[in-house]
PDB file of C-alpha atoms and ligand atoms in Angstrom:
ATOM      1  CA  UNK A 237      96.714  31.488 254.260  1.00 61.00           C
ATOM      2  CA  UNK A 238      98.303  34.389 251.976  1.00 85.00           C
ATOM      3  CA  UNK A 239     101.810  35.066 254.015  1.00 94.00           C
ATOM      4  CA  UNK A 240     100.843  38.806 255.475  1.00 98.00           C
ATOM      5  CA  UNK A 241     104.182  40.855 255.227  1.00 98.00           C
ATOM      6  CA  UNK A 242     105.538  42.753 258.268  1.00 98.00           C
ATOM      7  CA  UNK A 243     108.096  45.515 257.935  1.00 98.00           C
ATOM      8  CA  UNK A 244     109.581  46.729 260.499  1.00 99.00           C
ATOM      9  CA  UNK A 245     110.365  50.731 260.905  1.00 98.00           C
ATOM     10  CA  UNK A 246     113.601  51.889 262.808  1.00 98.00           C
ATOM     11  CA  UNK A 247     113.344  55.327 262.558  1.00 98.00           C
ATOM     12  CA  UNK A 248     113.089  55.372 266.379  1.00 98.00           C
ATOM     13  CA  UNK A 249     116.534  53.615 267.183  1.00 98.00           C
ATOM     14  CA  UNK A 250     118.282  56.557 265.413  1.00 98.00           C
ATOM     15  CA  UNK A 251     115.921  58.839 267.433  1.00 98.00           C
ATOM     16  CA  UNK A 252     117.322  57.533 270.417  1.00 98.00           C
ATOM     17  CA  UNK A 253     120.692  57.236 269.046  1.00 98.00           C
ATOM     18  CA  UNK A 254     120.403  60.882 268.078  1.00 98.00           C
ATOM     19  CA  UNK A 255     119.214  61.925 271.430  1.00 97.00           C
ATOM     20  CA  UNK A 256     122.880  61.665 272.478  1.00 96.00           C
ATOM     21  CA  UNK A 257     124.744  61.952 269.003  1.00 93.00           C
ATOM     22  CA  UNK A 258     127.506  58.984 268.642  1.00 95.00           C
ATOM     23  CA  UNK A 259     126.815  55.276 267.497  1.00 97.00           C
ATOM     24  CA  UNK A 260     124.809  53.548 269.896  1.00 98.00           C
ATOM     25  CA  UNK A 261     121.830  52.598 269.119  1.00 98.00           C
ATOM     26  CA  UNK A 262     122.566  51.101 265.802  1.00 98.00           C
ATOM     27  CA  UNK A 263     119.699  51.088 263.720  1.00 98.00           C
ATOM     28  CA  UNK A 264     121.458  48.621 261.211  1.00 98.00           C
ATOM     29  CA  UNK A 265     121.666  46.417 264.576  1.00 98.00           C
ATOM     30  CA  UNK A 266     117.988  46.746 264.520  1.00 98.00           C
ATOM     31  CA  UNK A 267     117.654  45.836 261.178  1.00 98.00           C
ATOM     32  CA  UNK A 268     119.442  42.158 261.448  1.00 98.00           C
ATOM     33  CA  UNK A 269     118.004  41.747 264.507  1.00 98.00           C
ATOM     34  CA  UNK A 270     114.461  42.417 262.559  1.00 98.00           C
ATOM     35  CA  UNK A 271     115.611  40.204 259.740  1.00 98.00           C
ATOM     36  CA  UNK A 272     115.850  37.468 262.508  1.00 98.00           C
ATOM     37  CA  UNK A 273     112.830  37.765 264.155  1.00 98.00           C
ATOM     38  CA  UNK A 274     110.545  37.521 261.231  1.00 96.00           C
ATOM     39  CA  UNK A 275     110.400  40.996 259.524  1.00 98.00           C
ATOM     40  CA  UNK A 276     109.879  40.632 255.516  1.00 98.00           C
ATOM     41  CA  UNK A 277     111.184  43.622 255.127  1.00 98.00           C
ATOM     42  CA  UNK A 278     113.036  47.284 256.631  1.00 98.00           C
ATOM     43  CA  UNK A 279     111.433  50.829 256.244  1.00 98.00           C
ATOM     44  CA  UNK A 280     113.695  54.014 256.996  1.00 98.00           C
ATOM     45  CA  UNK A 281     112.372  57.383 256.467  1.00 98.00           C
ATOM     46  CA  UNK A 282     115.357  60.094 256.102  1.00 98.00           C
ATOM     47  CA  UNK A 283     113.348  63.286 256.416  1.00 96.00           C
ATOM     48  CA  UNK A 284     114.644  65.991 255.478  1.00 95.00           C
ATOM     49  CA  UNK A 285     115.576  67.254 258.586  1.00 94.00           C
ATOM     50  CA  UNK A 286     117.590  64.637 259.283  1.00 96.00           C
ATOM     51  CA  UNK A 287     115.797  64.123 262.500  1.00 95.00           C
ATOM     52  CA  UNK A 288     116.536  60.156 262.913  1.00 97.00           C
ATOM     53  CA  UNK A 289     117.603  57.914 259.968  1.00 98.00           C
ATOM     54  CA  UNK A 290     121.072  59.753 258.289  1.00 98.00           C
ATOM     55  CA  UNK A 291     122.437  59.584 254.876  1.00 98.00           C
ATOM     56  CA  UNK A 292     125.011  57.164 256.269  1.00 98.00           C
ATOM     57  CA  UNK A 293     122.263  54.729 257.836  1.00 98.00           C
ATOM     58  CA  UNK A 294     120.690  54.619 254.268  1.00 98.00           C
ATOM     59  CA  UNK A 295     123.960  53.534 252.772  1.00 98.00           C
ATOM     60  CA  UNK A 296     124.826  51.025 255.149  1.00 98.00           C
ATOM     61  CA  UNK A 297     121.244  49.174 255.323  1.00 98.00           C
ATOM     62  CA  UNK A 298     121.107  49.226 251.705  1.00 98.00           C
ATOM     63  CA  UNK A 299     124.710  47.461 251.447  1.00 97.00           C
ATOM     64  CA  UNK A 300     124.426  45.341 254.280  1.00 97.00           C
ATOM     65  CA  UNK A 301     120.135  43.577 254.825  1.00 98.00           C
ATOM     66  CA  UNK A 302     119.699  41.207 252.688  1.00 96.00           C
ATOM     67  CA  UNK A 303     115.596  41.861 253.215  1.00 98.00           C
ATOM     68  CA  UNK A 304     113.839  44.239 251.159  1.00 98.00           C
ATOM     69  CA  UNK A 305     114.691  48.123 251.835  1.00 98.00           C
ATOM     70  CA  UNK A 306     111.056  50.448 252.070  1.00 98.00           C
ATOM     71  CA  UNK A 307     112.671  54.159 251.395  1.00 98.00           C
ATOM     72  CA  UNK A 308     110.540  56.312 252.804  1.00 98.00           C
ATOM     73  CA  UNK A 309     111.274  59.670 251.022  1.00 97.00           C
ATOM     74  CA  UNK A 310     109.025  63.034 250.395  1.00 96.00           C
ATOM     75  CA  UNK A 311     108.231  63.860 246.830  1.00 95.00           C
ATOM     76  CA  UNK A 312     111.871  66.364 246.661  1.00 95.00           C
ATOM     77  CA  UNK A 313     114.306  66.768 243.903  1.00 97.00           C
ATOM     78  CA  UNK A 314     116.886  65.822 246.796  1.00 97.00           C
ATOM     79  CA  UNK A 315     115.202  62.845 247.880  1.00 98.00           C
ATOM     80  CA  UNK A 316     114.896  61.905 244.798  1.00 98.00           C
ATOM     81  CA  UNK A 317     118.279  61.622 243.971  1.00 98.00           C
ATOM     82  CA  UNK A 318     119.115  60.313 246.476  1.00 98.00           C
ATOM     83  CA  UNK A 319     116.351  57.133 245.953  1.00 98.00           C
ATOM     84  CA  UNK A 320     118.182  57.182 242.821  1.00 98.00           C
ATOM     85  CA  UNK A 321     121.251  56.527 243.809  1.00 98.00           C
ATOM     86  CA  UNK A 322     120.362  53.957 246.488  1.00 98.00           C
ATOM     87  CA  UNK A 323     117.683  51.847 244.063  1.00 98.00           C
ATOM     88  CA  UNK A 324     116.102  50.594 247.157  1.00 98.00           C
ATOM     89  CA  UNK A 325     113.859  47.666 246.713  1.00 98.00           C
ATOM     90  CA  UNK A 326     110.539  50.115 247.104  1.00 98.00           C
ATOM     91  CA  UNK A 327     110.244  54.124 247.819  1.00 98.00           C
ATOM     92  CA  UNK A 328     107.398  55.494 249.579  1.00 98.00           C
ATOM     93  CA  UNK A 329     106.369  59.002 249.211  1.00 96.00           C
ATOM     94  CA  UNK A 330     105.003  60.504 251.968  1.00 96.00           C
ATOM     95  CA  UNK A 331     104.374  63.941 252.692  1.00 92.00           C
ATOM     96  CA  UNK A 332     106.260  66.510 255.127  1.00 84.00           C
ATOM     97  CA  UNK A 333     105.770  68.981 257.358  1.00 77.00           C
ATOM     98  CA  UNK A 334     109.112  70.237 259.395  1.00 62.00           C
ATOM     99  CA  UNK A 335     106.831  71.572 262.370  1.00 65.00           C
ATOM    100  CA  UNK A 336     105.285  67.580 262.467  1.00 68.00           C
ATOM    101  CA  UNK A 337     105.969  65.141 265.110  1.00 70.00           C
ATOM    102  CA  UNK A 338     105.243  62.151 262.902  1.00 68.00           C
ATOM    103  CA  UNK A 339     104.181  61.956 259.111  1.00 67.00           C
ATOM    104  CA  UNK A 340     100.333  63.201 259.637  1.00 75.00           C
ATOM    105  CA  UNK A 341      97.758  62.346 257.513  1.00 78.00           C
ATOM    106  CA  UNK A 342      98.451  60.441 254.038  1.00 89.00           C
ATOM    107  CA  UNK A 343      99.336  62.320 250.309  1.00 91.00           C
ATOM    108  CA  UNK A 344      96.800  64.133 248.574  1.00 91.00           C
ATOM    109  CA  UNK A 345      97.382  62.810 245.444  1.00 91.00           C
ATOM    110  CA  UNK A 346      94.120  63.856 244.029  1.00 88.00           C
ATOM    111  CA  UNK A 347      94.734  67.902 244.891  1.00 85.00           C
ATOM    112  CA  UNK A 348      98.206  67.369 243.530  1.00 75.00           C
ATOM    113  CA  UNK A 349      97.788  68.345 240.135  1.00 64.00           C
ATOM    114  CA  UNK A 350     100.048  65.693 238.927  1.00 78.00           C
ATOM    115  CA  UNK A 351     102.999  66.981 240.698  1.00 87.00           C
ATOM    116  CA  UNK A 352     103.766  63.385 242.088  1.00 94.00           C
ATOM    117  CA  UNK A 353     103.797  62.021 238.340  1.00 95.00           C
ATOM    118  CA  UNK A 354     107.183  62.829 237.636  1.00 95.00           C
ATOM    119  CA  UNK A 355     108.545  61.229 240.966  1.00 97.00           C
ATOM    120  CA  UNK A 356     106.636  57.825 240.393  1.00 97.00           C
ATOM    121  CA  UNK A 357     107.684  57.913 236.843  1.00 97.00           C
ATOM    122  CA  UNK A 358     111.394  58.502 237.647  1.00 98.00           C
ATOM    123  CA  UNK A 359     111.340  55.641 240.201  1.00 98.00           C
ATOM    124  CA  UNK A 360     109.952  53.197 238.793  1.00 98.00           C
ATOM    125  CA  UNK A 361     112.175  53.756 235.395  1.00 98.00           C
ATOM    126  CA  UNK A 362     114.958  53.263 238.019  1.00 98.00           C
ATOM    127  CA  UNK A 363     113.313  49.332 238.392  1.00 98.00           C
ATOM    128  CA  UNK A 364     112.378  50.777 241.968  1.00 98.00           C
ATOM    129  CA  UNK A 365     108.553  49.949 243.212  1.00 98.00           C
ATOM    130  CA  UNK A 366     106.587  53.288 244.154  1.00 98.00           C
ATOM    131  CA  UNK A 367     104.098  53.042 247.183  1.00 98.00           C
ATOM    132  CA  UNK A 368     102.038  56.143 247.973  1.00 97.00           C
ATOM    133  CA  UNK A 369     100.845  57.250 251.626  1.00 96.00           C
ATOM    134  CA  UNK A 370      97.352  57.549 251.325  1.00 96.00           C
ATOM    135  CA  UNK A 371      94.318  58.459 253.435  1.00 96.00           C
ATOM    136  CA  UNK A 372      91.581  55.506 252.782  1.00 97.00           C
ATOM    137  CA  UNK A 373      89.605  57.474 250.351  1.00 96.00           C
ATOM    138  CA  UNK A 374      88.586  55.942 246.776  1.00 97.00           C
ATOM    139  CA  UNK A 375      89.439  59.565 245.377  1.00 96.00           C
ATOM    140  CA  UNK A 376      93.396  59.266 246.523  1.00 96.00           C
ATOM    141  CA  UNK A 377      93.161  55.830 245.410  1.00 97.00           C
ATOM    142  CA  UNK A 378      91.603  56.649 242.153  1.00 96.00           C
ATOM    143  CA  UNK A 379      94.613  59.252 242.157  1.00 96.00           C
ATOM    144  CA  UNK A 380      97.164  56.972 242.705  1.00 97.00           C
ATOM    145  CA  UNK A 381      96.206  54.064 240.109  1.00 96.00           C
ATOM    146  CA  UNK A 382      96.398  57.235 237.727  1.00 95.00           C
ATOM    147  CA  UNK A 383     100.015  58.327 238.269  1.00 95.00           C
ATOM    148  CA  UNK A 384     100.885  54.847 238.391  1.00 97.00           C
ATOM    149  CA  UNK A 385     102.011  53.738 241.423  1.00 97.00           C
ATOM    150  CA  UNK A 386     102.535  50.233 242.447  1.00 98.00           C
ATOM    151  CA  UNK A 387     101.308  50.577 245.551  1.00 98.00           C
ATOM    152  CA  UNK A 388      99.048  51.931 248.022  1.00 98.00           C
ATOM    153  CA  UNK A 389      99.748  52.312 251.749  1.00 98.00           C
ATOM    154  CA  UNK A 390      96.635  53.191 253.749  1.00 98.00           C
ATOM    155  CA  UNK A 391      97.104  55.578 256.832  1.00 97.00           C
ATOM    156  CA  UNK A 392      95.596  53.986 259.989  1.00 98.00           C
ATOM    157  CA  UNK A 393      96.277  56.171 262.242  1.00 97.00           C
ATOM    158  CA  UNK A 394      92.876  57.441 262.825  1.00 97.00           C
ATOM    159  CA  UNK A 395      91.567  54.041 263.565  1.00 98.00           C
ATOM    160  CA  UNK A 396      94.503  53.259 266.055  1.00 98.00           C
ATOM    161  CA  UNK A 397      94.670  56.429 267.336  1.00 97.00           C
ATOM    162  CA  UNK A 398      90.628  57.078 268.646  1.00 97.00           C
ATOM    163  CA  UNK A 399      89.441  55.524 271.867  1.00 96.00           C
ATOM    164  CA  UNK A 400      85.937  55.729 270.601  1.00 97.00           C
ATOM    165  CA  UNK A 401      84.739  52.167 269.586  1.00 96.00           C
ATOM    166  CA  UNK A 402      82.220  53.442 267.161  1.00 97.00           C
ATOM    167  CA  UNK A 403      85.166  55.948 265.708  1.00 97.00           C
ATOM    168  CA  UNK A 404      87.404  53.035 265.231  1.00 97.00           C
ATOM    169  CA  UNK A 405      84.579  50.806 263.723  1.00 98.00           C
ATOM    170  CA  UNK A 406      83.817  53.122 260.692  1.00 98.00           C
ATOM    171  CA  UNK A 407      87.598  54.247 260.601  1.00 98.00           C
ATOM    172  CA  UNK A 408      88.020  50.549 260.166  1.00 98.00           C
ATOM    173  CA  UNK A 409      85.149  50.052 257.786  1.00 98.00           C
ATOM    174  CA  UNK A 410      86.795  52.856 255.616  1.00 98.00           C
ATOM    175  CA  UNK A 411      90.459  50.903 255.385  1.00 98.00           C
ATOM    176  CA  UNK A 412      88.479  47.633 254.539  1.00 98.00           C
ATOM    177  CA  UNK A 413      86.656  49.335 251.909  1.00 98.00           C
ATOM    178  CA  UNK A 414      89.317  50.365 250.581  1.00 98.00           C
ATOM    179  CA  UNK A 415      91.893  47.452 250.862  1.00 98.00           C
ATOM    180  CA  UNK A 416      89.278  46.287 248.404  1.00 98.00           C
ATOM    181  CA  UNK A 417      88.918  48.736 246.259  1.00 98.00           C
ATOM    182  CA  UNK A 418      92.728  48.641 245.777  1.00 98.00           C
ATOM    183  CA  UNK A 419      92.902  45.381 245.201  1.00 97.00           C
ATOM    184  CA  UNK A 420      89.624  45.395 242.685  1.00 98.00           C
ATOM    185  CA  UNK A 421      92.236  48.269 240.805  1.00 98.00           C
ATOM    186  CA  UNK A 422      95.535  46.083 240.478  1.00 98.00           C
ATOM    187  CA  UNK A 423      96.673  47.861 243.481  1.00 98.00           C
ATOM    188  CA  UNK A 424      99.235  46.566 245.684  1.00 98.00           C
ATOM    189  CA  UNK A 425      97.967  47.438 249.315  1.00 98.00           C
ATOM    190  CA  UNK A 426      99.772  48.281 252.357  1.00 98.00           C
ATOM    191  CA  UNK A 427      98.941  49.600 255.951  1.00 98.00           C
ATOM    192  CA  UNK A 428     100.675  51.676 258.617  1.00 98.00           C
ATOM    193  CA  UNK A 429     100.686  54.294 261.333  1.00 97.00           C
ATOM    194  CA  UNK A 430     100.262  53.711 264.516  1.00 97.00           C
ATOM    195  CA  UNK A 431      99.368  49.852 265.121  1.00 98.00           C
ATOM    196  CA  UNK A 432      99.854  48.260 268.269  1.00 98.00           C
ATOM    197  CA  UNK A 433      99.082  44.940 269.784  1.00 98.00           C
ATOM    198  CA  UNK A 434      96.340  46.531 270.301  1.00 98.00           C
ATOM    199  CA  UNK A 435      94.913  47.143 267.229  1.00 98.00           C
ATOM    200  CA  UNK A 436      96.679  45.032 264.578  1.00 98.00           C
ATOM    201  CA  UNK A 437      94.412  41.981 264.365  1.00 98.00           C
ATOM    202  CA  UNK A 438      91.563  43.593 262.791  1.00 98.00           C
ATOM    203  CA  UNK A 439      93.848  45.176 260.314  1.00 98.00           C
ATOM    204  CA  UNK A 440      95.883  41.776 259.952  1.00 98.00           C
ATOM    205  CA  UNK A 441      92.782  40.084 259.172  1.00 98.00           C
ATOM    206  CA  UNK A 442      91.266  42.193 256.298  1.00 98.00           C
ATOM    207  CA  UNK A 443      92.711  39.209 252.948  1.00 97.00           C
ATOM    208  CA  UNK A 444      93.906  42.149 250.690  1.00 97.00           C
ATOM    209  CA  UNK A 445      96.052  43.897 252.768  1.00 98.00           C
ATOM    210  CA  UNK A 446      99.341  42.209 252.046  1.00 98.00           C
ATOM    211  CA  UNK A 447     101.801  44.372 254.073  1.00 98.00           C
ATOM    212  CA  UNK A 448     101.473  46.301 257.298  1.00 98.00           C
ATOM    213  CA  UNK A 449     104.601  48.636 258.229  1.00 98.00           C
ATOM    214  CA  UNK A 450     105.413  48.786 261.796  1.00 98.00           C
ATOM    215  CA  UNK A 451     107.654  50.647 263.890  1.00 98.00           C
ATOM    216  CA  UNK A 452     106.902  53.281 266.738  1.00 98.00           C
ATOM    217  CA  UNK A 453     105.376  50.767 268.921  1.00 98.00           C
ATOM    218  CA  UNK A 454     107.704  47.910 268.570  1.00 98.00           C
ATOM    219  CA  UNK A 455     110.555  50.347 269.465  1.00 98.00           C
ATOM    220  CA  UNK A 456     109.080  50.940 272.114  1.00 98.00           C
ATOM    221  CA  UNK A 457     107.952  47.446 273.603  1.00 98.00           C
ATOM    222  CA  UNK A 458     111.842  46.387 272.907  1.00 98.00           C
ATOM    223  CA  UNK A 459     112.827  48.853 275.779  1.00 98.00           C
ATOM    224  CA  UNK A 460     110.714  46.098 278.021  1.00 98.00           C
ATOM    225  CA  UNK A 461     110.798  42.779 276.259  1.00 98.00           C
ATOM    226  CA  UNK A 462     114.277  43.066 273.978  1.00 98.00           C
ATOM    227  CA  UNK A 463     113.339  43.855 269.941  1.00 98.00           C
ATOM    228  CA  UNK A 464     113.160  40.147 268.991  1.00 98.00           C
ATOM    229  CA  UNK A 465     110.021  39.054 271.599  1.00 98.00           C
ATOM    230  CA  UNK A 466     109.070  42.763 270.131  1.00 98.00           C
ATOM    231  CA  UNK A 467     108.486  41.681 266.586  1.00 98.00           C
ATOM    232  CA  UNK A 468     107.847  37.869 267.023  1.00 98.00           C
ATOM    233  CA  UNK A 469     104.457  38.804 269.465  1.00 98.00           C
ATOM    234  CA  UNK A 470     103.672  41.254 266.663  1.00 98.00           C
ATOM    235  CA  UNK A 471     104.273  38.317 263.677  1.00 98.00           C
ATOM    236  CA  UNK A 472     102.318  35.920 265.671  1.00 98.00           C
ATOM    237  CA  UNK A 473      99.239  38.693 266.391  1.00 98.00           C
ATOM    238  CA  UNK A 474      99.233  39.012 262.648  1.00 98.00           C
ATOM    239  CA  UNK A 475      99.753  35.411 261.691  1.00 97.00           C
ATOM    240  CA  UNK A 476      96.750  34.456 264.013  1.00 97.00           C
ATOM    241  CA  UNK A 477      94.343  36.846 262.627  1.00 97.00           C
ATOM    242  CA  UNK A 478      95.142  36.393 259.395  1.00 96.00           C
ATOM    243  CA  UNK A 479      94.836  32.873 260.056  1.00 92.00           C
ATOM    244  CA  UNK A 480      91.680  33.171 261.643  1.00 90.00           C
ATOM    245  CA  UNK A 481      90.199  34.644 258.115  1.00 87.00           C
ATOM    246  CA  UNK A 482      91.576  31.828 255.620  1.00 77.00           C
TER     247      UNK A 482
HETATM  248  N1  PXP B 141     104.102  53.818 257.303  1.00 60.07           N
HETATM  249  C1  PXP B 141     104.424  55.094 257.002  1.00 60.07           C
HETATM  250  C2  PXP B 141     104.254  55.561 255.596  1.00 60.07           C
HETATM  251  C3  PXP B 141     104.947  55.955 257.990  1.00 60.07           C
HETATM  252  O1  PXP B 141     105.252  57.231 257.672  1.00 60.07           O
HETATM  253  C4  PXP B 141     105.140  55.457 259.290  1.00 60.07           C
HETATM  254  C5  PXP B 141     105.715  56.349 260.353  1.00 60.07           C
HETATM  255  O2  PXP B 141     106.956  56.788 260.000  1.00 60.07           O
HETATM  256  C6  PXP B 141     104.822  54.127 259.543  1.00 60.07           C
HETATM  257  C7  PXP B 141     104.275  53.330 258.541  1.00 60.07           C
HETATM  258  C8  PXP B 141     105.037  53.510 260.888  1.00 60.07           C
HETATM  259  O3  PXP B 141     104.240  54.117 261.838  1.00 60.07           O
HETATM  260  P1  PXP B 141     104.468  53.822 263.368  1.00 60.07           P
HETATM  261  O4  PXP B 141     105.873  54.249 263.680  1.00 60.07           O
HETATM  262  O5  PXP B 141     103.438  54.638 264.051  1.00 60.07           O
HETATM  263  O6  PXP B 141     104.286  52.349 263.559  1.00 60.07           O
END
């Protein structure tokens, strides 16, 4: 069975922390505590609003996890340098919208005229691994290959997100496509947005998706069960459908 990597977003423990300004909830608790319950890696986004994750969170989870760091960034000069200072294991660009509750929709990286070039290119001459947040769609993959990123990550959301089952079949037949298509073009592929216990197995058992970032959800079930039971019922949901495929 090829390992299927899990990595675990804490935006949402600094949204809580923020709720009340002060320290507590750490979100660099929540990263150790991730690192110990199975998570292969940590993804922060630091929007530029500053909404949850802070500069200060950035610098301490890139001095102190000793699990890779996913930066997820928008395509700004600011961001940027800041990615550039950091030289997290992996960026993600994503795109933006102040007025959004959550990132919505993935990149179009085939509209973008090439604008995302020079943010891939600095990156990865920085020895840092570029992902890009894409909508399932051979056109933004076709994009993406172009510019050069390392890495795809497909936006479920759509698929988690319906309640109708013949919705979520073709939204699912879309990210199978093209998990497959990725991997046909030497692209890494990831998955995100929106997965539950619900919905993960499906997307845990489709062989060329090799990472699945998580985080909404499981902040939310570790209110109930404590952030360790959180994650491992979440690793063994994807183990066992992965599992279930080999
Ligand atoms: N992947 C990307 C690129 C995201 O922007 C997000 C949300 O910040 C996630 C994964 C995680 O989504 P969720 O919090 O819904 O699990």
């Amino acid at each position: 069975m090829n390992h299927l990597r899990l990595g675990v977003n804490i935006d949402h423990v600094a949204t809580i922390r923020n709720a009340r300004g002060g320290a507590h909830p750490d979100p660099l608790r929540a990263a150790k505590i991730a690192e110990a319950s199975g998570a292969d890696g940590i993804t922060a986004h630091l929007r530029e609003d500053r909404r949850h994750i802070s500069d200060h969170d950035i610098t301490r989870l890139v001095r102190e996890i000793s699990i890779p760091l996913n930066f997820e960034m928008a395509a700004t000069d600011e961001m940027l340098q800041i990615a550039l200072s950091h030289k997290p294991h992996a960026s993600c660009l994503v795109p933006e919208k102040r007025e959004e509750r959550t990132t919505e929709g993935g990149l179009d990286v085939a509209g973008g005229h090439n604008m995302l070039r020079h943010y891939v290119e600095s990156l990865k001459d920085a020895g840092i691994r570029v992902s890009l947040f894409i909508e399932a769609d051979p056109r933004q993959l076709e994009a993406a290959q172009r510019i050069g990123a390392d890495i795809v990550e497909l936006h479920v959301g759509a698929y988690c997100d319906t309640e109708d089952p013949m919705k979520r079949q073709s939204e699912f037949e879309r990210i199978r496509k093209a998990a497959q298509l990725a991997e046909e073009m030497g692209l890494e592929c990831h998955a995100g947005h929106g997965l539950t216990y619900g919905t993960v197995a499906p997307i845990a058992a489709i062989p060329t998706i090799v990472e699945l970032n998580i985080g909404h959800f499981l902040i939310g079930e570790a209110i109930f069960v404590g952030l360790e039971m959180a994650i491992r019922e979440m690793r063994r949901l994807m183990d066992d459908a992965r599992q279930a495929v080999a």
